[in-house]
Structure formats: C-alpha cells, structure tokens
Amino acid sequence: MPEQSKEWLNETTLRVMTYKSGSFTFSLNLDIDRLQGTIDRVNDAQKRFNKMPGLPQIIDQMQEKILASSIYSTNTIEGGEFSPEETAQILKIDPAKIQNSAEKRLTNLKQAIDWINQHKHTTLTPNQGKCISLDDILTLHRLVSQDIDEKSNPPAQFRNNQPTQKTIVGDAEHGGIYRPPKCLADIEYLMFAWLEWLNAPVIMQQAVLIRASLAHYYFELIHPFWDGNGRTGRLIEMLILEQSGYHFSSSAVWKYYQENIHQYFALFNQCRKLAEKKEDVAHQGFVSFMIEGMFKTIDLLHDQGDDLIRFLLYKNALNDARKNKRLSERQIQLIELYMAEAIIVSPTELYKRPIVQILFKGKTERTYYRDIEGIVKAGFLNELEGKLYYPFI
C-alpha cells in the first residue's frame, strides 16, 4: 500500500498521495488574466452595494427575502420539494417546534447561515482572505445535519465506506459518475491537505472570488461526509466570501446555481476531467461560472435595494399626504388596496369590488371617480391604457 505523502510542486500547487484513492493535486489551474475583468466588475458592484443606505427597514427586508430565496435554492439543488413561499413560511417557525426532517433541513440551513453571519466582514477586502479551519467545516456540517432522522449521516463525521458501501456522485446527464475517496484515512488526509493549500500564503493572496470558488470545487471532490456535502460546500464558499465583505451576494448566488443547475453540475465533472488530463486551465469553466453568477447576483441585489429605497420614499410621501390632508382617508385606503394586492385594474373594475362598495357606502359614483382622479394627479397611482396600478409592481 502506498504511503500518504504531500509535496508542494510550486507555491500554488500541492500534490497529495493517499493510501487507497490515488493522487490528488490542489492547484489554481486558471488563466487569471482572462478572469480579471469580470472580477473587477464584481468587486466594483459589491463596493457600491455595500454603500447602500443602511436603513434598518431596507436591511431587514432584504435580509429576510434573500435568506428565504437562498435557502430555497440550495435546498432545491439537493432535491428539496418546498416552493419559495412554503420555504419562507417554514423559516418563520420556531425550529424547536419542527419535527419533520424535510422542514428541519430548512431551519438547519438558517442556523448555519446565522453562524456564518457572525464571522462576516462589513468592509470589502477582495484580495485579503482569512483562514478557515477544520472546526469551521465540522461546525457547518453539524448545523446542516443536526436533529435529522438520518442515522447514516452522523453530523460532523467523515465517511468510512465499508467494502459493500458505495458513494457515487453525479450522473451521465451531467458529465458522468464520479467515485470520491472511500477510506476514512484518505478523507482525513485530503481534508487537512485541502485546508493547508487553501490557507497557504499565496492562495490567501488570490482574489477571494477565486479562492472561494475553488474551495467549493475541491470540497465536493473530496466529498467527505455521507450526506449534506452540497449544502456544506456552498456554505464554505459563503463563509469565505462573507469573511471578505461579499455581503448578501455570498448566499444569494445560490439562486444563480439553482437556475443554472445543469451547467453547475456539469462543470464539476468537466473541470475534474480536464484536471486529470493535466490541462493548464482545467478549472476555468467552474470559476468563471461562479464569478459571472456573482456579477449577475449583485446586479439583481442593486435593483432590489433601489426598489426598497423607492418604496420607503413612497410610503413616507403617502404618510405625509395623510398627515397634511392632501389625500382623504378613503383615498389612502384605495391606495393601500392596490399596495396589498399589487393589482392592475381599471377604475370601473375596481369600483365593482365589494370592499370598495363598502368604502364608498353613502357616496356617489362621481365621488369615487373624483377620488381616483386626485390619487393619480398626486402621483400615488399610475395609469396606463385605462388601467391603474401601484408604481412598485
């Protein structure tokens, strides 16, 4: 049986020989110059996003929305069947009251994200990574796997496949089947080697986007746990990004992965096969995919933030109109009806609704249309082709 050994071939490449799983090589394998333009765009967008007004109403609403979206996405990647709306509702339940394992997976993910947020850095440092430890990895897997009725997946314990046990990753549709290391001694050795490479000075000085992406990629190749590797791998990526100030985008990017799930899975296999052929830029596809996803994600976050700011300004203006009696209470209630239902209807269609009939009981139809005219003139409802709509649909 070969002895375990490690050798740094150069300052960015660590080759590892295991007992039973052959050799592994941790390396960049990238054309960084080709990536740099997109990296710069991501960092510029993140810097601008981090400077968004830190109003509690904006932060709280964005945090709640992104949390539910991120958890829905990462859970769906692993086969979860809850809808985005069901996910959001389950996350509002006290985890102590949840017994169902499928629901527990969602609240476990929330607790893991909460733990990561304790380590976040508010200032963007795109080329200054921070070390991660084996304890960080075990903590994340423990949080993901806790209190779930899966005896075959003990939290924070690495696999040790017996001769009859198989661990198979992937399928033919996404580039083929991959069999990760099975021997506990090999998995432990590879995990320590992976962390040694990831925390090496030159790797720490790489763009954090590159380091986070490759941390995710190599973790999935080792596939150290019985279950939860996908969720844990994305959380590791999130931890590295949050440590360097990629706030919100660090988990929001999971939506991009879920929406492009076939490419996401296929690139793991594609890059693995290119690395086996010793291609110089074997990892370019996966890293480029992640960085492009980050750019598109942050762009969407900017839009969401801008919409929330406009919404707050709208509500302040509405409150001011109520306070200064520029609009009647009936008019305010009509506007709030549009806001609550996000409807687009003509004044005639709206007038037929029972709730509007109650609101205008004892008033003439002319009064109703005069109220509508005043609302539109004040700019609180927009009109298009005879229909009215709340401006933030």
CSV table of C-alpha atoms in Angstrom, one decimal:
chain,number,residue,atom,x,y,z
A,1,MET,CA,0.0,0.0,0.0
A,2,PRO,CA,1.4,3.4,-0.9
A,3,GLU,CA,2.4,5.7,1.9
A,4,GLN,CA,0.5,9.0,2.3
A,5,SER,CA,2.6,12.0,1.3
A,6,LYS,CA,2.4,15.6,0.3
A,7,GLU,CA,4.6,17.7,-1.9
A,8,TRP,CA,4.5,21.3,-2.9
A,9,LEU,CA,5.4,21.4,-6.6
A,10,ASN,CA,5.4,25.2,-6.6
A,11,GLU,CA,3.9,27.9,-4.4
A,12,THR,CA,0.3,27.3,-5.7
A,13,THR,CA,0.3,23.5,-6.3
A,14,LEU,CA,0.1,20.8,-3.7
A,15,ARG,CA,0.2,17.2,-4.8
A,16,VAL,CA,-1.1,14.5,-2.4
A,17,MET,CA,-0.7,10.8,-2.4
A,18,THR,CA,-3.3,8.8,-0.5
A,19,TYR,CA,-3.4,5.2,0.7
A,20,LYS,CA,-6.2,3.9,-1.5
A,21,SER,CA,-7.5,6.8,-3.6
A,22,GLY,CA,-4.6,7.6,-5.7
A,23,SER,CA,-3.1,11.1,-6.1
A,24,PHE,CA,-4.9,14.4,-5.8
A,25,THR,CA,-3.5,17.8,-6.9
A,26,PHE,CA,-4.7,21.1,-5.4
A,27,SER,CA,-3.8,23.9,-7.8
A,28,LEU,CA,-5.2,27.1,-9.4
A,29,ASN,CA,-5.2,25.8,-13.0
A,30,LEU,CA,-6.6,29.2,-14.2
A,31,ASP,CA,-5.9,31.9,-16.7
A,32,ILE,CA,-6.4,34.7,-14.1
A,33,ASP,CA,-5.8,37.5,-16.7
A,34,ARG,CA,-8.9,36.3,-18.5
A,35,LEU,CA,-10.9,36.4,-15.3
A,36,GLN,CA,-9.7,39.7,-14.0
A,37,GLY,CA,-12.1,41.9,-15.9
A,38,THR,CA,-15.2,40.2,-14.5
A,39,ILE,CA,-13.6,40.0,-11.1
A,40,ASP,CA,-13.1,43.8,-11.2
A,41,ARG,CA,-16.7,44.3,-12.2
A,42,VAL,CA,-18.0,42.1,-9.4
A,43,ASN,CA,-15.8,44.0,-6.8
A,44,ASP,CA,-17.0,47.4,-8.1
A,45,ALA,CA,-20.6,46.3,-7.9
A,46,GLN,CA,-20.2,44.9,-4.4
A,47,LYS,CA,-18.5,48.0,-3.2
A,48,ARG,CA,-21.4,50.1,-4.4
A,49,PHE,CA,-23.9,47.7,-2.9
A,50,ASN,CA,-22.1,47.8,0.4
A,51,LYS,CA,-22.5,51.6,0.4
A,52,MET,CA,-26.3,51.3,0.1
A,53,PRO,CA,-28.1,53.3,2.8
A,54,GLY,CA,-28.0,51.2,5.9
A,55,LEU,CA,-31.6,51.9,6.9
A,56,PRO,CA,-33.0,49.2,9.2
A,57,GLN,CA,-36.1,48.9,7.1
A,58,ILE,CA,-34.0,48.2,3.9
A,59,ILE,CA,-31.6,45.8,5.6
A,60,ASP,CA,-34.3,43.8,7.4
A,61,GLN,CA,-36.5,43.4,4.4
A,62,MET,CA,-33.6,42.4,2.1
A,63,GLN,CA,-32.1,40.0,4.6
A,64,GLU,CA,-35.4,38.2,5.1
A,65,LYS,CA,-36.1,38.0,1.3
A,66,ILE,CA,-32.5,36.9,0.5
A,67,LEU,CA,-32.4,34.3,3.3
A,68,ALA,CA,-35.6,32.6,2.1
A,69,SER,CA,-34.5,32.7,-1.5
A,70,SER,CA,-31.0,31.3,-0.7
A,71,ILE,CA,-32.3,28.5,1.4
A,72,TYR,CA,-35.0,27.6,-1.1
A,73,SER,CA,-32.3,27.5,-3.9
A,74,THR,CA,-29.7,25.4,-2.0
A,75,ASN,CA,-32.3,23.0,-0.8
A,76,THR,CA,-33.8,22.6,-4.2
A,77,ILE,CA,-30.4,21.8,-5.7
A,78,GLU,CA,-30.3,18.8,-3.4
A,79,GLY,CA,-33.8,17.7,-4.3
A,80,GLY,CA,-36.0,19.7,-1.9
A,81,GLU,CA,-39.6,20.0,-2.9
A,82,PHE,CA,-40.8,23.0,-1.0
A,83,SER,CA,-41.9,26.1,-3.0
A,84,PRO,CA,-40.3,29.5,-2.3
A,85,GLU,CA,-43.5,30.6,-0.5
A,86,GLU,CA,-43.5,27.4,1.7
A,87,THR,CA,-39.9,27.8,2.4
A,88,ALA,CA,-40.4,31.4,3.6
A,89,GLN,CA,-43.3,30.3,5.9
A,90,ILE,CA,-41.3,27.3,7.4
A,91,LEU,CA,-38.4,29.6,8.3
A,92,LYS,CA,-40.7,31.7,10.5
A,93,ILE,CA,-41.5,28.7,12.7
A,94,ASP,CA,-39.5,28.1,15.9
A,95,PRO,CA,-37.0,25.3,15.0
A,96,ALA,CA,-37.7,23.7,18.4
A,97,LYS,CA,-41.3,23.1,17.2
A,98,ILE,CA,-40.4,21.4,13.9
A,99,GLN,CA,-40.3,17.6,13.8
A,100,ASN,CA,-40.5,16.9,10.1
A,101,SER,CA,-37.0,16.2,8.7
A,102,ALA,CA,-37.6,17.9,5.4
A,103,GLU,CA,-38.7,21.1,7.2
A,104,LYS,CA,-35.8,20.7,9.7
A,105,ARG,CA,-33.3,20.8,6.8
A,106,LEU,CA,-34.5,24.4,6.1
A,107,THR,CA,-34.2,25.7,9.6
A,108,ASN,CA,-30.8,23.9,9.9
A,109,LEU,CA,-29.7,25.9,6.9
A,110,LYS,CA,-30.9,29.1,8.5
A,111,GLN,CA,-28.9,28.3,11.7
A,112,ALA,CA,-25.8,27.6,9.6
A,113,ILE,CA,-26.2,31.0,7.7
A,114,ASP,CA,-26.7,32.7,11.1
A,115,TRP,CA,-23.4,31.2,12.3
A,116,ILE,CA,-21.6,32.4,9.2
A,117,ASN,CA,-23.0,35.9,9.6
A,118,GLN,CA,-21.2,36.0,13.0
A,119,HIS,CA,-18.0,35.9,11.0
A,120,LYS,CA,-18.8,38.4,8.3
A,121,HIS,CA,-16.7,41.4,7.5
A,122,THR,CA,-18.6,44.6,6.7
A,123,THR,CA,-15.7,46.1,4.6
A,124,LEU,CA,-14.9,44.6,1.2
A,125,THR,CA,-11.4,43.2,1.1
A,126,PRO,CA,-11.4,41.3,-2.3
A,127,ASN,CA,-7.7,40.2,-2.1
A,128,GLN,CA,-7.4,39.5,1.6
A,129,GLY,CA,-8.7,36.1,2.5
A,130,LYS,CA,-9.0,34.7,6.0
A,131,CYS,CA,-8.1,31.3,7.2
A,132,ILE,CA,-10.7,28.6,7.7
A,133,SER,CA,-10.3,25.6,9.9
A,134,LEU,CA,-11.4,22.0,10.1
A,135,ASP,CA,-13.6,23.1,13.1
A,136,ASP,CA,-15.4,25.6,10.8
A,137,ILE,CA,-16.2,22.8,8.3
A,138,LEU,CA,-17.3,20.4,11.0
A,139,THR,CA,-19.5,23.1,12.6
A,140,LEU,CA,-21.2,23.8,9.3
A,141,HIS,CA,-21.9,20.2,8.7
A,142,ARG,CA,-23.1,19.7,12.2
A,143,LEU,CA,-25.6,22.6,11.9
A,144,VAL,CA,-26.8,21.3,8.5
A,145,SER,CA,-27.3,17.8,9.7
A,146,GLN,CA,-28.5,18.2,13.3
A,147,ASP,CA,-31.7,16.6,14.6
A,148,ILE,CA,-32.5,15.0,11.2
A,149,ASP,CA,-33.6,11.4,11.3
A,150,GLU,CA,-30.7,10.1,9.2
A,151,LYS,CA,-28.6,7.5,11.1
A,152,SER,CA,-26.5,7.0,8.0
A,153,ASN,CA,-25.3,10.7,8.2
A,154,PRO,CA,-23.9,11.4,11.7
A,155,PRO,CA,-23.2,15.1,12.0
A,156,ALA,CA,-19.6,16.2,11.7
A,157,GLN,CA,-18.3,12.7,11.0
A,158,PHE,CA,-16.4,11.8,7.9
A,159,ARG,CA,-17.3,8.8,5.7
A,160,ASN,CA,-15.6,5.5,6.1
A,161,ASN,CA,-17.1,3.3,3.4
A,162,GLN,CA,-17.2,-0.4,4.1
A,163,PRO,CA,-16.4,-2.8,1.2
A,164,THR,CA,-20.1,-3.1,0.4
A,165,GLN,CA,-20.8,0.6,0.6
A,166,LYS,CA,-20.6,2.8,-2.5
A,167,THR,CA,-20.6,6.6,-2.7
A,168,ILE,CA,-21.4,7.8,-6.2
A,169,VAL,CA,-21.6,11.5,-7.2
A,170,GLY,CA,-23.1,12.8,-10.4
A,171,ASP,CA,-24.8,11.1,-13.4
A,172,ALA,CA,-24.4,10.6,-17.1
A,173,GLU,CA,-26.6,13.6,-17.9
A,174,HIS,CA,-24.1,15.9,-16.1
A,175,GLY,CA,-20.8,14.6,-17.4
A,176,GLY,CA,-20.5,11.2,-15.8
A,177,ILE,CA,-20.3,9.4,-12.5
A,178,TYR,CA,-17.5,10.2,-10.0
A,179,ARG,CA,-16.4,8.0,-7.1
A,180,PRO,CA,-14.8,10.1,-4.4
A,181,PRO,CA,-12.4,8.6,-1.8
A,182,LYS,CA,-13.9,6.0,0.4
A,183,CYS,CA,-11.2,5.3,3.1
A,184,LEU,CA,-11.5,7.4,6.2
A,185,ALA,CA,-7.7,7.7,6.5
A,186,ASP,CA,-7.6,9.1,2.9
A,187,ILE,CA,-10.5,11.5,3.5
A,188,GLU,CA,-9.0,12.9,6.7
A,189,TYR,CA,-5.6,13.3,5.0
A,190,LEU,CA,-7.1,15.0,2.0
A,191,MET,CA,-9.2,17.4,4.2
A,192,PHE,CA,-6.1,18.5,6.1
A,193,ALA,CA,-4.2,18.9,2.8
A,194,TRP,CA,-7.0,20.9,1.3
A,195,LEU,CA,-7.0,23.2,4.2
A,196,GLU,CA,-3.2,23.5,4.1
A,197,TRP,CA,-3.5,24.5,0.4
A,198,LEU,CA,-6.4,26.8,0.9
A,199,ASN,CA,-4.7,28.7,3.8
A,200,ALA,CA,-1.3,28.8,2.1
A,201,PRO,CA,0.0,32.4,1.8
A,202,VAL,CA,0.0,32.6,-2.0
A,203,ILE,CA,-3.5,31.1,-2.2
A,204,MET,CA,-4.7,33.5,0.5
A,205,GLN,CA,-3.5,36.4,-1.6
A,206,GLN,CA,-5.5,35.4,-4.6
A,207,ALA,CA,-8.8,37.1,-5.4
A,208,VAL,CA,-11.3,35.9,-2.8
A,209,LEU,CA,-13.7,35.0,-5.5
A,210,ILE,CA,-11.2,32.5,-6.9
A,211,ARG,CA,-10.3,31.1,-3.5
A,212,ALA,CA,-14.0,30.7,-2.5
A,213,SER,CA,-14.9,29.0,-5.8
A,214,LEU,CA,-12.0,26.5,-5.7
A,215,ALA,CA,-12.7,25.8,-2.0
A,216,HIS,CA,-16.2,24.8,-3.0
A,217,TYR,CA,-14.9,22.8,-6.0
A,218,TYR,CA,-12.3,20.8,-4.1
A,219,PHE,CA,-14.5,20.1,-1.1
A,220,GLU,CA,-17.1,18.5,-3.4
A,221,LEU,CA,-14.3,16.3,-5.0
A,222,ILE,CA,-13.3,15.0,-1.6
A,223,HIS,CA,-17.0,14.7,-0.6
A,224,PRO,CA,-16.1,13.9,3.0
A,225,PHE,CA,-19.5,13.3,4.6
A,226,TRP,CA,-22.2,10.8,4.0
A,227,ASP,CA,-24.7,13.4,3.1
A,228,GLY,CA,-25.0,17.2,3.1
A,229,ASN,CA,-21.8,17.8,1.0
A,230,GLY,CA,-23.5,20.1,-1.5
A,231,ARG,CA,-25.1,22.3,1.2
A,232,THR,CA,-21.9,22.3,3.2
A,233,GLY,CA,-19.8,23.1,0.2
A,234,ARG,CA,-21.9,26.1,-0.7
A,235,LEU,CA,-21.8,27.3,2.9
A,236,ILE,CA,-18.0,27.0,2.9
A,237,GLU,CA,-18.0,29.2,-0.2
A,238,MET,CA,-20.3,31.6,1.6
A,239,LEU,CA,-18.1,31.7,4.7
A,240,ILE,CA,-15.0,32.7,2.7
A,241,LEU,CA,-17.0,35.3,0.8
A,242,GLU,CA,-18.5,36.8,4.0
A,243,GLN,CA,-15.1,36.9,5.7
A,244,SER,CA,-14.1,39.4,3.0
A,245,GLY,CA,-17.2,41.5,2.8
A,246,TYR,CA,-19.3,40.0,0.0
A,247,HIS,CA,-22.4,40.7,2.0
A,248,PHE,CA,-25.8,39.1,0.8
A,249,SER,CA,-24.3,38.1,-2.5
A,250,SER,CA,-22.4,35.3,-0.8
A,251,SER,CA,-25.6,33.2,-0.4
A,252,ALA,CA,-27.9,35.0,-3.0
A,253,VAL,CA,-25.6,33.5,-5.7
A,254,TRP,CA,-27.2,30.1,-4.9
A,255,LYS,CA,-30.2,31.2,-6.8
A,256,TYR,CA,-28.0,31.5,-9.9
A,257,TYR,CA,-26.7,28.0,-9.3
A,258,GLN,CA,-30.2,26.6,-8.9
A,259,GLU,CA,-31.4,28.4,-12.0
A,260,ASN,CA,-28.4,27.0,-14.0
A,261,ILE,CA,-28.3,23.7,-12.2
A,262,HIS,CA,-27.4,21.6,-15.3
A,263,GLN,CA,-24.4,23.7,-16.0
A,264,TYR,CA,-23.4,23.9,-12.3
A,265,PHE,CA,-23.3,20.1,-12.0
A,266,ALA,CA,-21.7,19.5,-15.4
A,267,LEU,CA,-18.9,21.9,-14.8
A,268,PHE,CA,-17.7,19.9,-11.7
A,269,ASN,CA,-17.2,16.9,-13.9
A,270,GLN,CA,-15.8,18.8,-16.9
A,271,CYS,CA,-13.2,20.5,-14.8
A,272,ARG,CA,-12.3,17.3,-13.0
A,273,LYS,CA,-11.7,15.5,-16.3
A,274,LEU,CA,-9.6,18.4,-17.6
A,275,ALA,CA,-7.5,18.3,-14.5
A,276,GLU,CA,-7.0,14.6,-14.9
A,277,LYS,CA,-5.6,15.4,-18.4
A,278,LYS,CA,-3.3,18.0,-16.8
A,279,GLU,CA,-4.9,20.9,-18.7
A,280,ASP,CA,-3.3,24.2,-17.7
A,281,VAL,CA,-6.7,26.0,-17.2
A,282,ALA,CA,-8.7,23.0,-16.1
A,283,HIS,CA,-10.7,25.0,-13.6
A,284,GLN,CA,-11.5,28.0,-15.7
A,285,GLY,CA,-15.1,26.9,-16.5
A,286,PHE,CA,-16.3,26.4,-12.9
A,287,VAL,CA,-14.5,29.5,-11.5
A,288,SER,CA,-15.8,31.7,-14.5
A,289,PHE,CA,-19.3,30.4,-13.9
A,290,MET,CA,-19.2,31.3,-10.2
A,291,ILE,CA,-17.8,34.8,-10.8
A,292,GLU,CA,-20.3,35.5,-13.6
A,293,GLY,CA,-23.0,34.4,-11.3
A,294,MET,CA,-21.8,36.7,-8.6
A,295,PHE,CA,-21.9,39.7,-11.0
A,296,LYS,CA,-25.5,38.9,-12.1
A,297,THR,CA,-26.5,38.3,-8.5
A,298,ILE,CA,-25.1,41.6,-7.2
A,299,ASP,CA,-26.8,43.4,-10.2
A,300,LEU,CA,-30.1,42.0,-9.0
A,301,LEU,CA,-29.4,43.0,-5.4
A,302,HIS,CA,-28.8,46.6,-6.6
A,303,ASP,CA,-32.2,46.5,-8.2
A,304,GLN,CA,-33.9,45.1,-5.1
A,305,GLY,CA,-32.2,47.7,-2.9
A,306,ASP,CA,-33.2,50.6,-5.2
A,307,ASP,CA,-36.8,49.3,-5.3
A,308,LEU,CA,-36.9,49.2,-1.5
A,309,ILE,CA,-35.5,52.7,-1.2
A,310,ARG,CA,-38.1,54.0,-3.7
A,311,PHE,CA,-40.8,52.1,-1.7
A,312,LEU,CA,-39.7,53.8,1.6
A,313,LEU,CA,-39.8,57.2,-0.1
A,314,TYR,CA,-43.2,56.4,-1.5
A,315,LYS,CA,-44.6,55.4,2.0
A,316,ASN,CA,-43.1,58.5,3.6
A,317,ALA,CA,-44.8,60.6,0.9
A,318,LEU,CA,-48.0,58.8,1.5
A,319,ASN,CA,-47.8,59.3,5.2
A,320,ASP,CA,-47.1,63.0,4.6
A,321,ALA,CA,-50.1,63.3,2.4
A,322,ARG,CA,-52.3,61.7,5.1
A,323,LYS,CA,-50.8,64.0,7.8
A,324,ASN,CA,-51.3,67.2,5.7
A,325,LYS,CA,-54.7,66.0,4.5
A,326,ARG,CA,-53.7,66.3,0.8
A,327,LEU,CA,-55.5,63.0,0.4
A,328,SER,CA,-58.6,61.8,2.3
A,329,GLU,CA,-58.7,58.6,4.3
A,330,ARG,CA,-60.8,57.0,1.6
A,331,GLN,CA,-58.1,57.8,-1.0
A,332,ILE,CA,-55.4,56.4,1.3
A,333,GLN,CA,-57.4,53.2,1.7
A,334,LEU,CA,-57.8,52.9,-2.1
A,335,ILE,CA,-54.0,53.2,-2.5
A,336,GLU,CA,-53.4,50.6,0.2
A,337,LEU,CA,-55.8,48.2,-1.5
A,338,TYR,CA,-53.6,48.4,-4.6
A,339,MET,CA,-50.4,48.0,-2.5
A,340,ALA,CA,-51.8,45.0,-0.7
A,341,GLU,CA,-52.9,43.1,-3.8
A,342,ALA,CA,-50.5,44.5,-6.4
A,343,ILE,CA,-53.4,44.7,-8.8
A,344,ILE,CA,-53.7,46.3,-12.2
A,345,VAL,CA,-57.3,47.1,-13.0
A,346,SER,CA,-59.4,49.9,-14.5
A,347,PRO,CA,-61.3,52.3,-12.1
A,348,THR,CA,-64.5,50.7,-13.4
A,349,GLU,CA,-63.4,47.2,-12.5
A,350,LEU,CA,-62.2,48.3,-9.1
A,351,TYR,CA,-65.4,50.0,-8.3
A,352,LYS,CA,-67.4,46.8,-8.6
A,353,ARG,CA,-65.4,45.2,-5.8
A,354,PRO,CA,-67.4,44.6,-2.5
A,355,ILE,CA,-64.6,46.2,-0.4
A,356,VAL,CA,-64.8,49.4,-2.5
A,357,GLN,CA,-68.6,49.5,-2.4
A,358,ILE,CA,-68.3,49.3,1.4
A,359,LEU,CA,-65.7,52.1,1.4
A,360,PHE,CA,-67.9,54.4,-0.6
A,361,LYS,CA,-71.2,53.5,1.0
A,362,GLY,CA,-73.4,56.6,1.0
A,363,LYS,CA,-71.2,58.3,-1.6
A,364,THR,CA,-71.9,58.8,-5.2
A,365,GLU,CA,-70.0,57.1,-8.1
A,366,ARG,CA,-68.9,60.6,-9.0
A,367,THR,CA,-67.2,60.9,-5.7
A,368,TYR,CA,-65.3,57.7,-6.3
A,369,TYR,CA,-64.0,58.8,-9.7
A,370,ARG,CA,-63.1,62.2,-8.2
A,371,ASP,CA,-61.1,60.4,-5.5
A,372,ILE,CA,-59.3,58.3,-8.2
A,373,GLU,CA,-58.5,61.4,-10.2
A,374,GLY,CA,-57.0,63.0,-7.2
A,375,ILE,CA,-54.8,60.0,-6.4
A,376,VAL,CA,-53.5,59.8,-10.0
A,377,LYS,CA,-52.9,63.6,-10.1
A,378,ALA,CA,-50.9,63.3,-6.8
A,379,GLY,CA,-48.7,60.6,-8.3
A,380,PHE,CA,-49.6,57.7,-5.9
A,381,LEU,CA,-51.1,55.5,-8.7
A,382,ASN,CA,-50.0,55.3,-12.3
A,383,GLU,CA,-52.3,55.0,-15.3
A,384,LEU,CA,-51.7,53.0,-18.4
A,385,GLU,CA,-54.2,52.3,-21.2
A,386,GLY,CA,-57.1,52.9,-18.9
A,387,LYS,CA,-55.8,50.8,-16.0
A,388,LEU,CA,-54.4,51.9,-12.7
A,389,TYR,CA,-51.5,50.3,-10.9
A,390,TYR,CA,-49.4,50.7,-7.8
A,391,PRO,CA,-46.0,52.0,-9.0
A,392,PHE,CA,-43.9,49.2,-7.5
A,393,ILE,CA,-45.5,46.1,-9.0
